[in-house]
Short mmCIF file of C-alpha atoms and ligand atoms in Angstrom, two decimals:
data_model
loop_
_atom_site.label_atom_id
_atom_site.label_comp_id
_atom_site.label_asym_id
_atom_site.label_seq_id
_atom_site.Cartn_x
_atom_site.Cartn_y
_atom_site.Cartn_z
CA MET C 1 5.89 -0.88 89.03
CA LYS C 2 7.48 0.81 86.01
CA VAL C 3 5.13 3.26 84.30
CA LEU C 4 5.37 5.18 81.05
CA ILE C 5 3.10 8.15 80.30
CA VAL C 6 2.65 9.32 76.70
CA GLY C 7 2.01 13.03 76.07
CA SER C 8 3.35 16.49 76.86
CA GLY C 9 0.53 18.55 78.34
CA GLY C 10 -0.93 19.54 81.69
CA ARG C 11 -2.96 16.33 81.71
CA GLU C 12 0.25 14.28 81.54
CA HIS C 13 1.91 16.40 84.25
CA ALA C 14 -1.12 15.73 86.47
CA LEU C 15 -0.87 11.99 85.71
CA ALA C 16 2.88 11.98 86.46
CA TRP C 17 2.28 13.88 89.72
CA LYS C 18 -0.38 11.36 90.78
CA PHE C 19 1.57 8.21 89.79
CA SER C 20 4.67 9.58 91.55
CA GLN C 21 2.77 9.58 94.87
CA SER C 22 2.46 5.78 94.72
CA LYS C 23 4.77 3.80 96.99
CA ARG C 24 4.55 1.01 94.44
CA LEU C 25 6.22 3.07 91.70
CA ASP C 26 9.72 1.82 90.70
CA GLY C 27 10.27 4.11 87.75
CA LEU C 28 8.39 6.77 85.77
CA TRP C 29 9.06 7.90 82.20
CA VAL C 30 7.21 10.42 80.01
CA ILE C 31 7.28 10.60 76.19
CA PRO C 32 8.08 13.37 75.34
CA GLY C 33 7.13 15.14 78.62
CA ASN C 34 7.48 18.83 79.52
CA GLY C 35 9.26 21.13 81.96
CA GLY C 36 6.96 20.00 84.78
CA THR C 37 7.20 16.24 84.28
CA LYS C 38 11.01 16.55 84.24
CA SER C 39 11.08 17.06 88.00
CA LEU C 40 9.00 13.90 88.63
CA ALA C 41 10.01 11.48 85.90
CA GLN C 42 12.52 10.82 83.20
CA ASN C 43 11.45 12.64 80.03
CA LEU C 44 12.23 10.98 76.69
CA PRO C 45 12.05 14.11 74.51
CA ASP C 46 13.57 12.48 71.42
CA LEU C 47 10.53 10.25 71.00
CA GLN C 48 7.26 11.70 69.70
CA PRO C 49 3.75 10.34 70.38
CA ASN C 50 3.29 9.61 66.64
CA ASP C 51 6.29 7.25 66.57
CA THR C 52 4.43 4.05 67.43
CA ALA C 53 7.34 1.67 66.74
CA GLY C 54 9.77 3.85 68.71
CA MET C 55 7.49 3.91 71.73
CA VAL C 56 6.94 0.15 71.70
CA ARG C 57 10.72 -0.36 71.50
CA ALA C 58 11.30 2.06 74.39
CA ALA C 59 8.62 0.37 76.52
CA ARG C 60 10.21 -3.04 76.00
CA GLU C 61 13.78 -1.87 76.56
CA LEU C 62 12.84 -0.08 79.79
CA GLY C 63 10.80 -3.03 81.07
CA ILE C 64 7.67 -0.88 81.33
CA GLU C 65 4.75 -2.66 83.02
CA LEU C 66 2.06 -0.09 82.26
CA VAL C 67 1.71 2.60 79.58
CA PHE C 68 -0.82 5.41 80.12
CA ILE C 69 -1.62 7.25 76.92
CA GLY C 70 -2.84 10.82 77.40
CA PRO C 71 -3.69 12.27 73.95
CA GLU C 72 -6.02 11.07 71.19
CA VAL C 73 -3.67 11.03 68.20
CA PRO C 74 -1.50 8.02 69.22
CA LEU C 75 -4.67 6.18 70.29
CA ALA C 76 -6.27 6.71 66.87
CA ALA C 77 -3.01 5.52 65.28
CA GLY C 78 -3.22 2.17 67.11
CA LEU C 79 -0.57 2.55 69.84
CA VAL C 80 -2.51 0.34 72.28
CA ASP C 81 -2.79 -2.47 69.70
CA ALA C 82 0.97 -2.28 69.03
CA LEU C 83 1.86 -2.27 72.74
CA ASN C 84 -0.47 -5.17 73.52
CA GLN C 85 0.97 -7.19 70.63
CA ALA C 86 4.41 -6.65 72.18
CA GLY C 87 3.07 -7.87 75.53
CA VAL C 88 2.95 -4.44 77.21
CA ALA C 89 -0.18 -3.45 79.19
CA ALA C 90 -1.68 -0.12 78.17
CA ILE C 91 -4.46 2.20 79.33
CA GLY C 92 -6.45 3.46 76.36
CA PRO C 93 -8.67 2.12 73.57
CA HIS C 94 -7.56 -0.14 70.77
CA LYS C 95 -7.66 1.41 67.31
CA GLU C 96 -11.21 0.34 66.49
CA ALA C 97 -12.67 1.79 69.69
CA ALA C 98 -10.58 4.96 69.31
CA GLN C 99 -12.94 5.79 66.42
CA LEU C 100 -15.46 6.79 69.10
CA GLU C 101 -13.40 9.97 69.18
CA SER C 102 -11.60 10.02 65.83
CA SER C 103 -14.70 9.57 63.63
CA LYS C 104 -17.87 11.53 64.33
CA ILE C 105 -19.62 9.51 61.60
CA PHE C 106 -18.68 6.19 63.27
CA THR C 107 -19.97 7.53 66.59
CA LYS C 108 -23.21 8.91 65.19
CA GLU C 109 -23.98 5.57 63.51
CA PHE C 110 -23.14 3.71 66.75
CA LEU C 111 -25.47 5.94 68.83
CA LEU C 112 -28.37 5.87 66.35
CA LYS C 113 -28.07 2.10 65.87
CA HIS C 114 -28.41 1.56 69.61
CA GLY C 115 -31.12 4.19 70.18
CA ILE C 116 -28.97 6.32 72.48
CA PRO C 117 -30.10 9.99 72.73
CA THR C 118 -28.02 12.31 70.52
CA ALA C 119 -28.61 15.19 68.09
CA GLN C 120 -30.26 14.26 64.79
CA ALA C 121 -27.67 14.38 62.04
CA HIS C 122 -26.96 14.07 58.32
CA THR C 123 -23.58 12.98 57.00
CA PHE C 124 -21.90 13.95 53.71
CA SER C 125 -18.79 12.94 51.81
CA ASP C 126 -19.41 14.85 48.56
CA ARG C 127 -19.89 18.52 47.85
CA LYS C 128 -22.99 18.23 45.65
CA SER C 129 -25.23 16.49 48.19
CA PHE C 130 -23.84 18.70 51.01
CA ASP C 131 -24.64 21.88 49.02
CA ASP C 132 -28.15 20.68 48.11
CA PHE C 133 -28.89 19.93 51.76
CA VAL C 134 -27.43 23.15 53.16
CA ARG C 135 -29.52 25.21 50.68
CA THR C 136 -32.64 23.84 52.42
CA LEU C 137 -31.53 24.85 55.94
CA GLU C 138 -33.06 27.52 58.12
CA GLY C 139 -32.08 28.53 61.64
CA LEU C 140 -29.10 27.43 63.70
CA TRP C 141 -27.18 24.26 62.75
CA VAL C 142 -23.92 22.64 63.81
CA VAL C 143 -21.42 21.47 61.19
CA LYS C 144 -18.62 19.09 62.16
CA LYS C 145 -15.58 17.71 60.45
CA SER C 146 -15.73 13.94 61.06
CA GLY C 147 -12.07 13.36 61.97
CA LEU C 148 -9.78 14.68 64.73
CA ALA C 149 -9.47 18.46 64.60
CA ALA C 150 -7.95 19.51 67.96
CA GLY C 151 -11.11 21.39 68.98
CA LYS C 152 -11.33 23.33 65.70
CA GLY C 153 -13.68 21.03 63.77
CA VAL C 154 -17.07 22.44 64.80
CA LEU C 155 -19.05 25.45 63.53
CA GLU C 156 -22.38 26.69 64.91
CA SER C 157 -24.07 28.96 62.38
CA ASP C 158 -27.38 30.17 60.95
CA LYS C 159 -25.74 31.49 57.76
CA GLN C 160 -25.83 29.18 54.74
CA GLU C 161 -22.74 30.79 53.18
CA GLU C 162 -20.71 30.28 56.37
CA ILE C 163 -21.84 26.65 56.66
CA LEU C 164 -20.95 26.03 52.99
CA ALA C 165 -17.48 27.57 53.33
CA PHE C 166 -16.69 25.57 56.48
CA GLY C 167 -18.04 22.33 54.93
CA HIS C 168 -16.14 22.78 51.65
CA HIS C 169 -12.90 23.20 53.54
CA ALA C 170 -13.56 20.07 55.63
CA LEU C 171 -14.70 18.02 52.61
CA LYS C 172 -11.27 18.44 51.00
CA ASP C 173 -9.90 15.64 53.15
CA ASP C 174 -12.77 14.38 55.31
CA SER C 175 -16.52 13.78 55.66
CA VAL C 176 -18.89 16.22 57.32
CA VAL C 177 -21.75 15.86 59.81
CA VAL C 178 -24.56 18.46 59.94
CA GLU C 179 -26.48 18.33 63.23
CA GLU C 180 -29.53 19.93 64.77
CA PHE C 181 -28.51 22.59 67.29
CA LEU C 182 -29.29 21.43 70.82
CA GLU C 183 -30.31 24.07 73.38
CA GLY C 184 -29.22 23.42 76.93
CA TYR C 185 -26.13 23.34 79.10
CA GLU C 186 -23.06 21.11 78.87
CA VAL C 187 -21.71 18.57 81.35
CA SER C 188 -18.87 16.06 80.98
CA ILE C 189 -18.89 12.65 82.61
CA PHE C 190 -15.76 10.53 82.94
CA THR C 191 -15.87 6.76 83.20
CA LEU C 192 -13.16 4.17 83.75
CA SER C 193 -13.45 0.65 82.34
CA ASP C 194 -11.35 -2.50 82.57
CA GLY C 195 -12.93 -3.96 79.44
CA LYS C 196 -15.57 -5.80 81.49
CA THR C 197 -17.29 -3.25 83.70
CA TYR C 198 -17.15 0.50 84.33
CA LYS C 199 -17.07 2.98 87.20
CA LEU C 200 -17.88 6.69 87.24
CA LEU C 201 -14.96 9.03 87.93
CA PRO C 202 -15.49 12.54 89.34
CA ALA C 203 -17.36 14.75 86.89
CA ALA C 204 -15.59 17.81 85.53
CA THR C 205 -16.32 20.43 82.93
CA ASP C 206 -14.11 22.75 80.95
CA TYR C 207 -14.53 26.32 79.72
CA LYS C 208 -13.93 26.06 75.99
CA LYS C 209 -14.05 29.62 74.68
CA ALA C 210 -11.18 32.10 74.83
CA GLY C 211 -13.27 35.05 76.02
CA VAL C 212 -15.12 35.86 79.22
CA ALA C 213 -18.75 34.65 79.46
CA ASN C 214 -18.01 31.99 76.82
CA THR C 215 -17.36 34.36 73.94
CA GLY C 216 -14.66 34.35 71.27
CA PRO C 217 -12.95 31.45 69.53
CA ASN C 218 -12.87 27.85 70.72
CA THR C 219 -9.76 26.63 72.52
CA GLY C 220 -8.64 23.29 73.93
CA GLY C 221 -10.08 24.56 77.24
CA MET C 222 -9.16 27.66 79.29
CA GLY C 223 -10.18 26.30 82.66
CA ALA C 224 -12.05 23.50 84.39
CA ILE C 225 -13.96 22.68 87.53
CA SER C 226 -14.71 19.49 89.48
CA PRO C 227 -17.23 18.58 90.80
CA VAL C 228 -19.64 20.33 88.42
CA PRO C 229 -21.81 22.53 90.69
CA TRP C 230 -24.81 22.39 88.33
CA LEU C 231 -24.77 18.57 88.07
CA SER C 232 -27.14 17.32 90.78
CA LYS C 233 -27.10 13.78 92.18
CA ALA C 234 -30.47 13.15 90.53
CA LEU C 235 -29.22 14.29 87.12
CA LEU C 236 -26.08 12.18 87.47
CA ALA C 237 -28.22 9.14 88.27
CA GLN C 238 -30.38 9.87 85.21
CA ILE C 239 -27.29 10.21 82.99
CA ASP C 240 -25.86 6.96 84.33
CA ASN C 241 -29.11 5.13 83.73
CA ASP C 242 -30.21 6.65 80.40
CA LEU C 243 -26.84 7.13 78.70
CA VAL C 244 -23.84 5.53 80.38
CA LYS C 245 -25.32 2.07 80.99
CA PRO C 246 -26.81 1.77 77.47
CA VAL C 247 -23.52 2.95 75.93
CA PHE C 248 -21.50 0.27 77.76
CA LYS C 249 -24.08 -2.35 76.79
CA ALA C 250 -23.77 -1.25 73.16
CA LEU C 251 -19.96 -1.22 73.34
CA GLU C 252 -20.07 -4.79 74.61
CA ALA C 253 -22.47 -5.84 71.84
CA GLU C 254 -20.15 -4.30 69.22
CA GLY C 255 -16.91 -5.72 70.67
CA LEU C 256 -15.69 -2.20 71.45
CA MET C 257 -14.98 -2.51 75.20
CA TYR C 258 -11.50 -1.37 76.24
CA LYS C 259 -9.31 -0.63 79.26
CA GLY C 260 -9.30 3.09 79.83
CA ILE C 261 -11.20 6.33 80.09
CA LEU C 262 -14.41 7.12 78.21
CA TYR C 263 -15.46 10.76 78.45
CA PHE C 264 -19.07 11.65 77.64
CA GLY C 265 -19.63 15.20 76.36
CA LEU C 266 -23.32 15.88 77.06
CA MET C 267 -25.93 18.53 76.40
CA ILE C 268 -28.65 18.68 79.05
CA THR C 269 -31.75 19.65 77.07
CA THR C 270 -35.36 20.10 78.12
CA LYS C 271 -35.92 16.63 76.61
CA GLY C 272 -33.22 15.08 78.78
CA PRO C 273 -29.46 14.58 78.43
CA LYS C 274 -28.06 13.84 74.96
CA ILE C 275 -24.60 12.81 73.79
CA LEU C 276 -22.62 15.42 71.85
CA GLU C 277 -19.35 13.54 71.63
CA PHE C 278 -17.05 10.96 73.18
CA ASN C 279 -13.41 11.33 74.02
CA VAL C 280 -11.51 8.11 74.62
CA ARG C 281 -9.12 9.71 77.13
CA PHE C 282 -9.02 12.31 79.89
CA GLY C 283 -9.74 15.87 78.80
CA ASP C 284 -7.14 18.58 79.23
CA PRO C 285 -7.61 20.71 81.43
CA GLU C 286 -10.33 18.49 82.99
CA ALA C 287 -7.69 15.93 84.09
CA GLN C 288 -5.84 18.59 86.08
CA VAL C 289 -8.91 19.14 88.31
CA LEU C 290 -10.32 15.63 88.55
CA ILE C 291 -7.10 13.65 89.10
CA PRO C 292 -6.20 15.54 92.33
CA ARG C 293 -9.66 14.61 93.72
CA ILE C 294 -9.15 10.85 93.22
CA GLN C 295 -7.71 9.32 96.39
CA ASN C 296 -6.86 5.85 95.02
CA ASP C 297 -3.24 4.83 94.49
CA PHE C 298 -2.83 5.05 90.70
CA CYS C 299 -0.41 2.09 90.38
CA THR C 300 -2.91 -0.15 92.18
CA LEU C 301 -5.99 1.22 90.41
CA PHE C 302 -4.59 1.06 86.87
CA GLU C 303 -2.92 -2.31 87.44
CA ALA C 304 -6.41 -3.58 88.31
CA VAL C 305 -7.80 -1.96 85.16
CA ALA C 306 -5.11 -3.61 83.03
CA GLN C 307 -5.83 -6.98 84.64
CA GLY C 308 -9.64 -6.72 84.36
CA ARG C 309 -10.09 -6.46 88.15
CA LEU C 310 -11.68 -3.00 88.44
CA SER C 311 -14.73 -4.50 90.20
CA GLU C 312 -12.48 -5.15 93.25
CA HIS C 313 -11.93 -1.40 93.73
CA GLU C 314 -14.05 1.59 94.74
CA ILE C 315 -13.14 4.98 93.32
CA ILE C 316 -12.50 7.13 96.39
CA VAL C 317 -13.17 10.80 95.73
CA SER C 318 -12.18 13.71 97.97
CA ASP C 319 -14.93 16.07 99.18
CA GLN C 320 -12.78 18.99 98.13
CA ALA C 321 -13.61 21.02 95.04
CA ALA C 322 -10.94 21.72 92.43
CA LEU C 323 -10.74 24.56 89.95
CA GLY C 324 -8.13 25.12 87.25
CA VAL C 325 -7.21 28.25 85.29
CA VAL C 326 -5.11 27.99 82.15
CA LEU C 327 -2.34 30.51 81.64
CA ALA C 328 -1.86 30.90 77.88
CA ALA C 329 0.63 32.48 75.50
CA GLU C 330 -0.15 35.75 73.70
CA GLY C 331 -2.09 34.99 70.51
CA TYR C 332 -3.44 31.53 71.51
CA PRO C 333 -5.63 29.89 70.13
CA ASN C 334 -4.28 31.48 66.93
CA ALA C 335 -0.55 31.86 66.16
CA TYR C 336 1.39 32.45 69.38
CA LYS C 337 4.95 33.10 70.52
CA LYS C 338 7.08 30.27 71.90
CA ASP C 339 10.41 29.93 73.68
CA LEU C 340 9.74 32.78 76.11
CA PRO C 341 11.56 32.66 79.47
CA VAL C 342 9.37 31.82 82.46
CA THR C 343 10.07 32.92 86.01
CA THR C 344 8.37 31.24 88.90
CA SER C 345 9.22 30.47 92.48
CA PHE C 346 6.32 28.08 92.78
CA SER C 347 7.50 24.61 93.78
CA ASN C 348 4.27 22.61 93.29
CA HIS C 349 4.46 21.14 96.76
CA GLU C 350 1.48 22.78 98.40
CA ALA C 351 -1.46 20.55 99.30
CA ASP C 352 -4.11 22.93 98.00
CA ARG C 353 -2.34 24.82 95.20
CA LEU C 354 -0.91 22.91 92.24
CA LEU C 355 0.88 24.29 89.19
CA PHE C 356 0.73 21.89 86.25
CA HIS C 357 2.93 22.64 83.25
CA SER C 358 1.24 22.35 79.86
CA GLY C 359 3.49 23.90 77.22
CA THR C 360 6.89 24.28 78.87
CA LYS C 361 10.39 22.88 78.43
CA LEU C 362 13.26 22.89 80.88
CA GLY C 363 16.76 23.03 79.43
CA ALA C 364 20.15 24.69 79.83
CA GLU C 365 18.46 28.09 79.35
CA GLY C 366 16.01 27.43 82.18
CA LEU C 367 12.24 27.14 81.92
CA ARG C 368 10.78 28.32 78.58
CA THR C 369 7.32 28.27 77.00
CA SER C 370 6.78 25.71 74.24
CA GLY C 371 3.01 25.72 73.65
CA GLY C 372 -0.12 27.86 73.49
CA ARG C 373 -1.53 26.69 76.81
CA VAL C 374 1.48 27.03 79.11
CA PHE C 375 0.28 26.22 82.66
CA THR C 376 -2.84 25.13 84.50
CA CYS C 377 -3.10 26.70 87.97
CA VAL C 378 -5.23 24.43 90.18
CA GLY C 379 -6.71 25.32 93.55
CA LEU C 380 -8.40 22.89 95.96
CA GLY C 381 -10.82 24.00 98.65
CA ALA C 382 -13.72 23.10 100.90
CA ASP C 383 -16.04 24.62 98.28
CA PRO C 384 -15.66 25.81 94.66
CA LEU C 385 -15.21 29.45 95.70
CA GLU C 386 -12.26 28.61 97.95
CA ALA C 387 -10.79 26.47 95.14
CA ARG C 388 -11.24 29.42 92.79
CA GLU C 389 -9.45 31.84 95.11
CA LYS C 390 -6.52 29.45 95.53
CA ALA C 391 -6.23 28.82 91.77
CA TYR C 392 -6.18 32.52 90.87
CA SER C 393 -3.65 33.22 93.64
CA ILE C 394 -1.07 31.06 91.81
CA ILE C 395 -1.19 33.25 88.69
CA ASP C 396 0.70 36.09 90.38
CA GLU C 397 3.56 33.70 91.08
CA VAL C 398 4.21 32.76 87.44
CA ARG C 399 5.54 35.23 84.88
CA PHE C 400 6.19 35.18 81.14
CA ASP C 401 5.76 37.83 78.48
CA GLY C 402 2.20 38.19 77.16
CA ALA C 403 0.64 35.63 79.55
CA TRP C 404 -3.16 35.81 79.63
CA TYR C 405 -6.02 33.90 81.23
CA ARG C 406 -9.78 33.99 81.56
CA GLN C 407 -10.77 35.96 84.63
CA ASP C 408 -14.17 34.28 84.95
CA ILE C 409 -13.43 30.56 85.39
CA GLY C 410 -15.95 29.44 88.01
CA ALA C 411 -17.68 32.83 88.12
CA ASN C 412 -20.90 31.01 87.16
CA ILE C 413 -20.69 28.52 90.05
CA TYR C 414 -23.90 29.68 91.74
CA ASN C 415 -25.71 31.39 88.88
CA HIS C 416 -25.47 28.87 86.09
P1 AMP T 501 -17.94 18.32 69.80
O1 AMP T 501 -16.51 18.29 69.35
O2 AMP T 501 -18.84 17.50 68.97
O3 AMP T 501 -18.11 18.10 71.26
O4 AMP T 501 -18.37 19.85 69.67
C1 AMP T 501 -17.66 20.88 70.32
C2 AMP T 501 -18.61 21.84 70.98
O5 AMP T 501 -19.56 22.34 70.03
C3 AMP T 501 -19.45 21.21 72.08
O6 AMP T 501 -18.78 21.17 73.30
C4 AMP T 501 -20.66 22.14 72.09
O7 AMP T 501 -20.34 23.33 72.80
C5 AMP T 501 -20.85 22.50 70.65
N1 AMP T 501 -21.79 21.55 70.00
C6 AMP T 501 -21.49 20.42 69.33
N2 AMP T 501 -22.59 19.81 68.85
C7 AMP T 501 -23.64 20.58 69.21
C8 AMP T 501 -25.05 20.51 68.99
N3 AMP T 501 -25.61 19.51 68.29
N4 AMP T 501 -25.82 21.48 69.52
C9 AMP T 501 -25.28 22.51 70.21
N5 AMP T 501 -23.94 22.67 70.43
C10 AMP T 501 -23.13 21.71 69.94
N1 LIG T 502 -10.83 19.94 77.10
C1 LIG T 502 -11.36 19.17 76.05
C2 LIG T 502 -10.49 18.11 75.53
O1 LIG T 502 -9.51 17.72 76.13
O2 LIG T 502 -10.79 17.61 74.47
#
């Protein structure tokens, strides 16, 4: 089977690593790829994930049988629709369903229409009605830009002036959602669908803030853990019953079913679990910890997804825990340096220690940094603490100037 992966992060390196273990793989390409995928696949660095026509052409010329799209931007731009029209199978939502991630207003209306638990919200597209509403607010509220914002589109605040400033900036080119602040703790659930039915994938959660104990600015995610130690079997069953099943029923009713991943971002409140957001893809760095736990052959599993035969397969999940720590460039998530030389002797061939490249490139000058999140160091172990020890042990084996990481990923495993 000839497979093409779209994206350039740690998530795509983890996907390439997993697909490359399949005996059924005849060829693997990554657009544009990174320094890590280069050792497993053929990178096509001249193509970018926003070049829909170029990617469809490449897929046809290479005889690709399955395209796996990692990031949200090409999905929102309609890459799956274009590939399917050209007769190429793809994993990911069509453009209409991609709005479940790319439009918070679309999603809020979808959830409210179908009576699915979520935060109460008000939406605005003009400054006057937004200002009038905000002037009536007291206490803590959450303001969100409706469209894609790479993790930077949400503000929690109890200060009217701060809410107004954030909203005015967002209203320049987008609509805004103002939501009640939900107290509780967060869990992410990943599902896989073939457009007919769905299965739960291993749960994972990321650590979003830059600073220890969840302080400081938001990032794309500085670490992740799977399974989620504070997600009990009973809670998972409740989430499946009260949220996941109704969502898939509603997707079916609205003609929004698709072949791919649907990620539920949840807040567990005293009144039960509620939906904060959907992502229509794997999270990054969540993918780097949950993919190594899935035992299924990815060519076989995703071929079945593409052909609407997921019901023939069980998702086989390892008992091992996985924990990932992101190694970032100095300055991230604000402006950061790039093109720094990296030295590492780590070969990524150990069973329980995996080094996924996120923002790297490999050229004539050797391995260099090319992004803000540079690596995800993943440890696997009999329990989360062993996984944590293994993950942190990799950090000493990778060097670049100004590298930093959160020291407390998984420190809350038993005291959440
Ligand atoms: P979102 O992109 O909607 O998932 O929001 C990003 C993050 O903001 C979430 O992971 C939560 O940590 C926080 N957040 C979003 N909405 C709410 C809410 N209604 N109440 C409390 N926290 C929220
Ligand atoms: N780690 C969160 C995301 O990928 O959106």
